[in-house]
CSV table of C-alpha atoms in Angstrom, one decimal:
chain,number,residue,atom,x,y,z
B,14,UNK,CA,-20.6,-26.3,4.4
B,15,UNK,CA,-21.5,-23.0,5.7
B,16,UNK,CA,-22.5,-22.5,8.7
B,17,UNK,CA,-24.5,-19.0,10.6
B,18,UNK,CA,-24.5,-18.2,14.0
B,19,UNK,CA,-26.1,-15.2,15.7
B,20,UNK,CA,-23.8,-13.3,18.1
B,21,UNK,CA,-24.3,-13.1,22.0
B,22,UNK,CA,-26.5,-10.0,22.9
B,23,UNK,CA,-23.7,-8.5,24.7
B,24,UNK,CA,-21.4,-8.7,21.7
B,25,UNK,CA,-23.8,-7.5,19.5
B,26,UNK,CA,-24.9,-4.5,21.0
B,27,UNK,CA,-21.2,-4.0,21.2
B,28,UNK,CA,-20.5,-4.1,17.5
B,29,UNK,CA,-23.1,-2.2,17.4
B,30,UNK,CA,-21.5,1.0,19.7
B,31,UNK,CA,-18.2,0.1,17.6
B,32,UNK,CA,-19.9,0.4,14.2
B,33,UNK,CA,-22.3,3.2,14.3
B,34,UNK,CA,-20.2,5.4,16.7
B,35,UNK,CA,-17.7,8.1,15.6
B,36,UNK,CA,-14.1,7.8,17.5
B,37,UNK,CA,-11.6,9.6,16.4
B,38,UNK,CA,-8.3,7.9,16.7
B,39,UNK,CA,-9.2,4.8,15.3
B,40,UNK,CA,-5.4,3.8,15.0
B,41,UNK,CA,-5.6,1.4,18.3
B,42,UNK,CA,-7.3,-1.0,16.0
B,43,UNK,CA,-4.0,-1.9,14.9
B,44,UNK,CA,-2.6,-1.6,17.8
B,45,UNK,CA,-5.5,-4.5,19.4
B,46,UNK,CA,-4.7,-6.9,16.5
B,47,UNK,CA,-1.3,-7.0,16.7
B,48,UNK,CA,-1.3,-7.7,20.3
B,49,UNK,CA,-3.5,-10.4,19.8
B,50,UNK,CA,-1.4,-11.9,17.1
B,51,UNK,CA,2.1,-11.5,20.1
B,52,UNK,CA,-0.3,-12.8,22.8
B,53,UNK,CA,-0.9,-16.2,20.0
B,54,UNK,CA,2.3,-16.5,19.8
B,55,UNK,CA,3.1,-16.5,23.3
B,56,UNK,CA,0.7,-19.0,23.9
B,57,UNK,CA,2.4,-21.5,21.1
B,58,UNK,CA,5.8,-20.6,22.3
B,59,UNK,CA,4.9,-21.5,25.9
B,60,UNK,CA,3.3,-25.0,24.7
B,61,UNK,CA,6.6,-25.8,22.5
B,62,UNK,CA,8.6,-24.9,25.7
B,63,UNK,CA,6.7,-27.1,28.0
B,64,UNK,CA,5.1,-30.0,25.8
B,65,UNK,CA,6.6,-30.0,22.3
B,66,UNK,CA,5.3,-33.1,21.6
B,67,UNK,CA,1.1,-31.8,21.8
B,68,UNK,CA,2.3,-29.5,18.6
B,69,UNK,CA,1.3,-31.2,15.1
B,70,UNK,CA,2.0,-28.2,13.0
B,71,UNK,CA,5.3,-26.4,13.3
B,72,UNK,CA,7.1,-23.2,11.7
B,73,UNK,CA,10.4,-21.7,11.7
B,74,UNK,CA,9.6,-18.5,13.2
B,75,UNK,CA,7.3,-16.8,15.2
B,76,UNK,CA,6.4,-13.4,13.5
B,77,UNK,CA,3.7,-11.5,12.6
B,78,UNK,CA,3.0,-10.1,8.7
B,79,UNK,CA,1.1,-7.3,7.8
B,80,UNK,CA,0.2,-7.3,4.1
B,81,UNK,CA,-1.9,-4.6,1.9
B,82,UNK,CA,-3.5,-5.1,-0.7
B,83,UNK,CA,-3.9,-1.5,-3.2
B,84,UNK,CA,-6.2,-2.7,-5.3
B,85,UNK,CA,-8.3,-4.8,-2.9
B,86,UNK,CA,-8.5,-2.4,-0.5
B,87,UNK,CA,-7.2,-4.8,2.3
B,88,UNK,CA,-5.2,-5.3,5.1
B,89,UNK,CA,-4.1,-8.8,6.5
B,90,UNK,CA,-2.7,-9.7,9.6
B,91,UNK,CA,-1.4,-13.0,10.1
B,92,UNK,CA,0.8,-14.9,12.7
B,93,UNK,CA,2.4,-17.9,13.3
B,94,UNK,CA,0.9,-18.7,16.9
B,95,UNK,CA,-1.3,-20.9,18.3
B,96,UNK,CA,-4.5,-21.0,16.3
B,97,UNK,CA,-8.2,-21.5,16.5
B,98,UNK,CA,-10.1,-24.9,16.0
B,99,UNK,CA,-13.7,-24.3,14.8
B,100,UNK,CA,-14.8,-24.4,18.4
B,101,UNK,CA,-12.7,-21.5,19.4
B,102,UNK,CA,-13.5,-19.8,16.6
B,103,UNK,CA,-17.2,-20.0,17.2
B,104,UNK,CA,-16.8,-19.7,21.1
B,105,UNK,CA,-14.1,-16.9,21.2
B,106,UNK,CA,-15.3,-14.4,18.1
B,107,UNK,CA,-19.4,-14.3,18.5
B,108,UNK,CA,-20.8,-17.1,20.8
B,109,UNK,CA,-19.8,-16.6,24.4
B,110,UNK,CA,-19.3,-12.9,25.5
B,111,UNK,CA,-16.1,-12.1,27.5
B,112,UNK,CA,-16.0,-11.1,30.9
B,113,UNK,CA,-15.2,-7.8,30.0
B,114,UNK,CA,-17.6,-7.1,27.4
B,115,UNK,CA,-20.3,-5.6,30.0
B,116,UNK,CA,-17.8,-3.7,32.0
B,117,UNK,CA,-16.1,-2.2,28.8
B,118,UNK,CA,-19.8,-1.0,27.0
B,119,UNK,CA,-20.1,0.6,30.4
B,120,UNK,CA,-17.2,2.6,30.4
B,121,UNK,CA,-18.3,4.0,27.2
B,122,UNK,CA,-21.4,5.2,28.2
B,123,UNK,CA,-19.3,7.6,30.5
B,124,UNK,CA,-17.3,9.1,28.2
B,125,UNK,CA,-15.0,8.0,24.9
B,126,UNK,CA,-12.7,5.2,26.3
B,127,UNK,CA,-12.5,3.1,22.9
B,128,UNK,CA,-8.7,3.1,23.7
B,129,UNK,CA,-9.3,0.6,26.6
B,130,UNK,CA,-10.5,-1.8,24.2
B,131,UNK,CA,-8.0,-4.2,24.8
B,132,UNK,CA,-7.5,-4.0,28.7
B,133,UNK,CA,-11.6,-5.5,28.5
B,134,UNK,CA,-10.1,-8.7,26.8
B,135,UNK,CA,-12.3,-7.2,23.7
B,136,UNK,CA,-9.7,-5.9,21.2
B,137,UNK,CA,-10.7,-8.5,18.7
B,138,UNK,CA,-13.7,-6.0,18.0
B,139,UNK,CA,-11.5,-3.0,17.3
B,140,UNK,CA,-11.0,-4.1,13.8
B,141,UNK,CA,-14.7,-3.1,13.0
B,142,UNK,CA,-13.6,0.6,13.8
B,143,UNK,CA,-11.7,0.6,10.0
B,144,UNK,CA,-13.6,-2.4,8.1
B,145,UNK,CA,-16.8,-3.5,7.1
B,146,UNK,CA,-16.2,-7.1,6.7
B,147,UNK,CA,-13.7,-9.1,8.3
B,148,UNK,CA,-12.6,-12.5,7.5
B,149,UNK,CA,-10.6,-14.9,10.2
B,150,UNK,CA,-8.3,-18.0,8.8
B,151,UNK,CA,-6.9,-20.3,11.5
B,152,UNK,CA,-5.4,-23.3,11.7
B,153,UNK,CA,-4.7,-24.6,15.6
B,154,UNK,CA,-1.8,-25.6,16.2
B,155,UNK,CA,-2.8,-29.6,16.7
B,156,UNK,CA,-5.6,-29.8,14.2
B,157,UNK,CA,-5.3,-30.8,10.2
B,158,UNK,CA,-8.4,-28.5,9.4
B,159,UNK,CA,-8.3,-24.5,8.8
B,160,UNK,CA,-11.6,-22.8,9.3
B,161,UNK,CA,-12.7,-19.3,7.6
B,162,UNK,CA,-15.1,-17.1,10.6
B,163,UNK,CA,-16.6,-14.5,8.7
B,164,UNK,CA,-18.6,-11.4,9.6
B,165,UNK,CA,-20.0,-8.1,8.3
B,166,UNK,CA,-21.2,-7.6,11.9
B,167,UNK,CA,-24.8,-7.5,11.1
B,168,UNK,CA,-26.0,-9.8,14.3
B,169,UNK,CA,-24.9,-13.1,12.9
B,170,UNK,CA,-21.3,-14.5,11.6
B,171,UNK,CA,-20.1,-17.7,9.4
B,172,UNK,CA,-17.8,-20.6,9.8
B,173,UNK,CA,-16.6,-22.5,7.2
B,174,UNK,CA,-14.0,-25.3,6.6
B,175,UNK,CA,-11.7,-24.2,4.3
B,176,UNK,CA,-8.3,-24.7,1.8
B,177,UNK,CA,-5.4,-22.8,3.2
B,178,UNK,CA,-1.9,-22.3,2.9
B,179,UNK,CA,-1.6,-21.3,6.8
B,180,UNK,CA,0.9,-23.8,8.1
B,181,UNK,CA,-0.9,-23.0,11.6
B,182,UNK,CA,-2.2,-19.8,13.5
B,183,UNK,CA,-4.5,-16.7,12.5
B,184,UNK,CA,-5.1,-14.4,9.2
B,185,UNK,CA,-7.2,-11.7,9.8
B,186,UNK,CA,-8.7,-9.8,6.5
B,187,UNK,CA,-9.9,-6.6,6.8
B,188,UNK,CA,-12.0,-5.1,4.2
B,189,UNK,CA,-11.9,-1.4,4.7
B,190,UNK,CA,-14.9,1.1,4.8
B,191,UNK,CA,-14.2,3.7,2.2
B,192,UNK,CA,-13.2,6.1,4.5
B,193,UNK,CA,-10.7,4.3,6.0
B,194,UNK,CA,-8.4,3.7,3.1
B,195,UNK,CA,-6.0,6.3,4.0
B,196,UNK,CA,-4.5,3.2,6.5
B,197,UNK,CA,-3.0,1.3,3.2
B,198,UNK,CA,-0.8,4.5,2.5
B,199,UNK,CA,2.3,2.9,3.2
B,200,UNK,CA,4.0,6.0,5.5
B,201,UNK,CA,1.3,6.2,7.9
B,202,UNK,CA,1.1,2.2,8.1
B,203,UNK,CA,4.9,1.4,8.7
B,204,UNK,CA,4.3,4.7,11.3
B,205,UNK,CA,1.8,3.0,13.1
B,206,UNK,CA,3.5,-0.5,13.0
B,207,UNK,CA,6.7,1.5,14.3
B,208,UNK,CA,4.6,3.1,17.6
B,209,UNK,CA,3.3,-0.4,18.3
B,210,UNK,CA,6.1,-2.3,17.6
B,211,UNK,CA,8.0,-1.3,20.6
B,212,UNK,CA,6.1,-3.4,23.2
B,213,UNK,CA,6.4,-6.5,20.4
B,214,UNK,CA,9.1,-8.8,21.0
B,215,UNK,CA,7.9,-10.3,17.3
B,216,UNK,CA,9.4,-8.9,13.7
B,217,UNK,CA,6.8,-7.5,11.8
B,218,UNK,CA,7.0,-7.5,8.5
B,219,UNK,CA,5.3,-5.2,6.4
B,220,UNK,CA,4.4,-6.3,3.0
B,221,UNK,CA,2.4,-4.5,-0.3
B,222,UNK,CA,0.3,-5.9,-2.9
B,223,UNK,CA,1.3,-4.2,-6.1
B,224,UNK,CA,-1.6,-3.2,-8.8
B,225,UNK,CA,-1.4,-6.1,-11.8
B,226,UNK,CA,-3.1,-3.7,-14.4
B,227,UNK,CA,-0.6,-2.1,-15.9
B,228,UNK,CA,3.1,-3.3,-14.9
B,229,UNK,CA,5.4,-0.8,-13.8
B,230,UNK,CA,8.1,-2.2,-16.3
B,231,UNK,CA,5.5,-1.6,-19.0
B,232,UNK,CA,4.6,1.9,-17.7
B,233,UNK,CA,8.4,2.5,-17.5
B,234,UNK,CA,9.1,1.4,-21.3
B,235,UNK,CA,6.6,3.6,-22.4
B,236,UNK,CA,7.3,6.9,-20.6
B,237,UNK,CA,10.7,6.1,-21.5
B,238,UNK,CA,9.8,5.8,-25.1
B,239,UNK,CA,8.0,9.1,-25.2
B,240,UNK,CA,10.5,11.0,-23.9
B,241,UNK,CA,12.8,9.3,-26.8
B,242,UNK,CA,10.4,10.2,-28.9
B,243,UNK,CA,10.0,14.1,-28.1
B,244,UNK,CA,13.9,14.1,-27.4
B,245,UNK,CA,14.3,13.0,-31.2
B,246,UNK,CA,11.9,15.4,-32.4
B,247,UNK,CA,13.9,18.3,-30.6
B,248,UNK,CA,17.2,16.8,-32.4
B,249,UNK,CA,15.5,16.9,-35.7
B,250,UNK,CA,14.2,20.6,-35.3
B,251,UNK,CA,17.6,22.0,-34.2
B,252,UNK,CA,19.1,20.3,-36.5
B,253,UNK,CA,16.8,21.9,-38.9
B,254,UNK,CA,17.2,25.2,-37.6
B,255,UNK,CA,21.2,24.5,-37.4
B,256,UNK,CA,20.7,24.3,-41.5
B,257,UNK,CA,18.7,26.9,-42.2
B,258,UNK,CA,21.1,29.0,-40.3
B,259,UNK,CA,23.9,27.9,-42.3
B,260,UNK,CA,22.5,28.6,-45.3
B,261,UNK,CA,21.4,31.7,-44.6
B,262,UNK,CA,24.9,32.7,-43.0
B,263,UNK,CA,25.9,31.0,-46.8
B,264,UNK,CA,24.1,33.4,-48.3
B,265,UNK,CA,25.1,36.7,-46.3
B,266,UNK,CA,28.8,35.5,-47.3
B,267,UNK,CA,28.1,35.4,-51.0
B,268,UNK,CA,25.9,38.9,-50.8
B,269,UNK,CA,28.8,40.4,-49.0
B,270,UNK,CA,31.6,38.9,-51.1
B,271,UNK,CA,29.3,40.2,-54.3
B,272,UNK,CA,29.2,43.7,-52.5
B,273,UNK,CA,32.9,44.3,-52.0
B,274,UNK,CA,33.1,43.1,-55.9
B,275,UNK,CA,30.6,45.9,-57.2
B,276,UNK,CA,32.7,48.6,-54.8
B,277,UNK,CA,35.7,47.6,-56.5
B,278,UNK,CA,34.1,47.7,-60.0
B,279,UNK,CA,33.3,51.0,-59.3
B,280,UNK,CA,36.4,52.1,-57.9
B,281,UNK,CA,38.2,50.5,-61.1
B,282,UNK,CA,35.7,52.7,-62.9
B,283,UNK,CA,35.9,55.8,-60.7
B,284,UNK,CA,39.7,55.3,-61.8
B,285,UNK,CA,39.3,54.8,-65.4
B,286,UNK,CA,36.8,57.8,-65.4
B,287,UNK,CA,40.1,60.0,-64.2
B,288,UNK,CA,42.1,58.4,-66.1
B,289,UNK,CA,40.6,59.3,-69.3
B,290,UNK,CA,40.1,63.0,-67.7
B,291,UNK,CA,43.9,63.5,-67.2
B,292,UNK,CA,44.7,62.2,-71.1
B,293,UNK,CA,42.3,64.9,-72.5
């Protein structure tokens, strides 16, 4: 069952700066969620260390995956860290403001310090910068449950138990606004994952959704094809040409050989002519 909850004041009038605010280098939203996603995993890696036992779900590797989706107009983040129970979920995303919530709208009212998002234990909020909606999957790393927090940051957000194939930790959907689509162009993504990547003792992979309207084998038969198609024609013409050429080269021979015949004919005559002359 769904379930709405209004955000904290604080948080909201923050979305609300985020949202309605122009920055310009909107790129640390990346960097914000993928330190997030290393600080999870951190977290999980320090609890396996320490107290294997308290961990119900494991995974092979700690990583993080960024995947994009062309058609959807998404980006995902996911880890394998520690996770969020419903409670944290609720608590940590909308419910009770960080410390540094206050402190960090302040700053802003100074001047444009939206790249110190993440020292104000905010960064969560960055993704807003980019996207519309945002969708959270987690799975903690001790529960059974996985729990869908959703939000178009209009002063309330959602929680929902859900199906999911998260083995445990976070997925982060980002729908993006329309004017942020040029951050699923794959050279300016790996770019960005590059810059950010250095501090990040994770791998992160980089994967891309591929269209499923037309296949690119299919698309590749068929411009293929065509240019069968229009080499065969241009065979076919030359050849023609190639035909009428010999023919007409046929032709020339016969009107030349038919030529030298009517000189000779009259030189035979010419000769007969004297001939006959020479006898008189």
């Amino acid at each position: 069952m769904q379930e709405v909850y209004e955000f904290q004041a604080e948080i909201n009038q923050l979305l609300s700066i985020i949202i309605n605010t122009f920055y310009s280098n909107k790129d640390i939203f990346l960097r914000e969620l993928i330190s997030n996603a290393a600080d999870a995993i951190d977290k999980i890696r320090h609890i396996e260390l320490c107290s294997k036992d308290t961990v119900k779900n494991h995974v092979d590797e700690y990583q993080i995956t960024i995947r994009v989706s062309m058609d959807g107009q998404t980006i995902t983040i996911e880890d394998t860290g520690l996770g969020m129970s419903k409670d944290d979920l609720i608590n940590h995303l909308g419910v009770i403001a960080k410390s540094g919530t206050k402190s960090f709208m302040e700053a802003l009212e100074d001047s444009d310090k939206m790249s110190l998002i993440g020292q104000f234990g905010v960064g969560f909020y960055a993704a807003y910068l980019v996207a519309d909606n945002v969708q959270v999957f987690s799975k903690r790393y001790d529960e059974d449950n996985c729990y869908k927090w959703e939000s178009r940051a209009g002063g309330t957000f959602t929680v929902t138990e859900c199906e999911s194939d998260i083995v445990r930790g976070t997925k982060m959907v980002l729908f993006l606004k329309p004017e942020n689509s040029n951050y699923i162009d794959h050279t300016k993504l790996c770019q960005l994952v590059k810059k950010y990547n250095d501090f990040i003792e994770y791998p992160i992979m980089v994967e891309y959704e591929v269209e499923e309207d037309v296949p690119e084998e299919e698309e590749e038969e068929d411009i293929e094809e065509i240019e069968e198609n229009e080499n065969n024609e241009e065979n076919d013409k030359k050849e023609k040409n190639n035909e009428e050429n010999d023919k007409k080269e046929k032709n020339n021979e016969e009107n030349d050989k038919k030529e030298k015949n009517n000189e000779e004919n009259d030189k035979k005559e010419k000769n007969n002519e004297e001939n006959d002359k020479k006898e008189k």
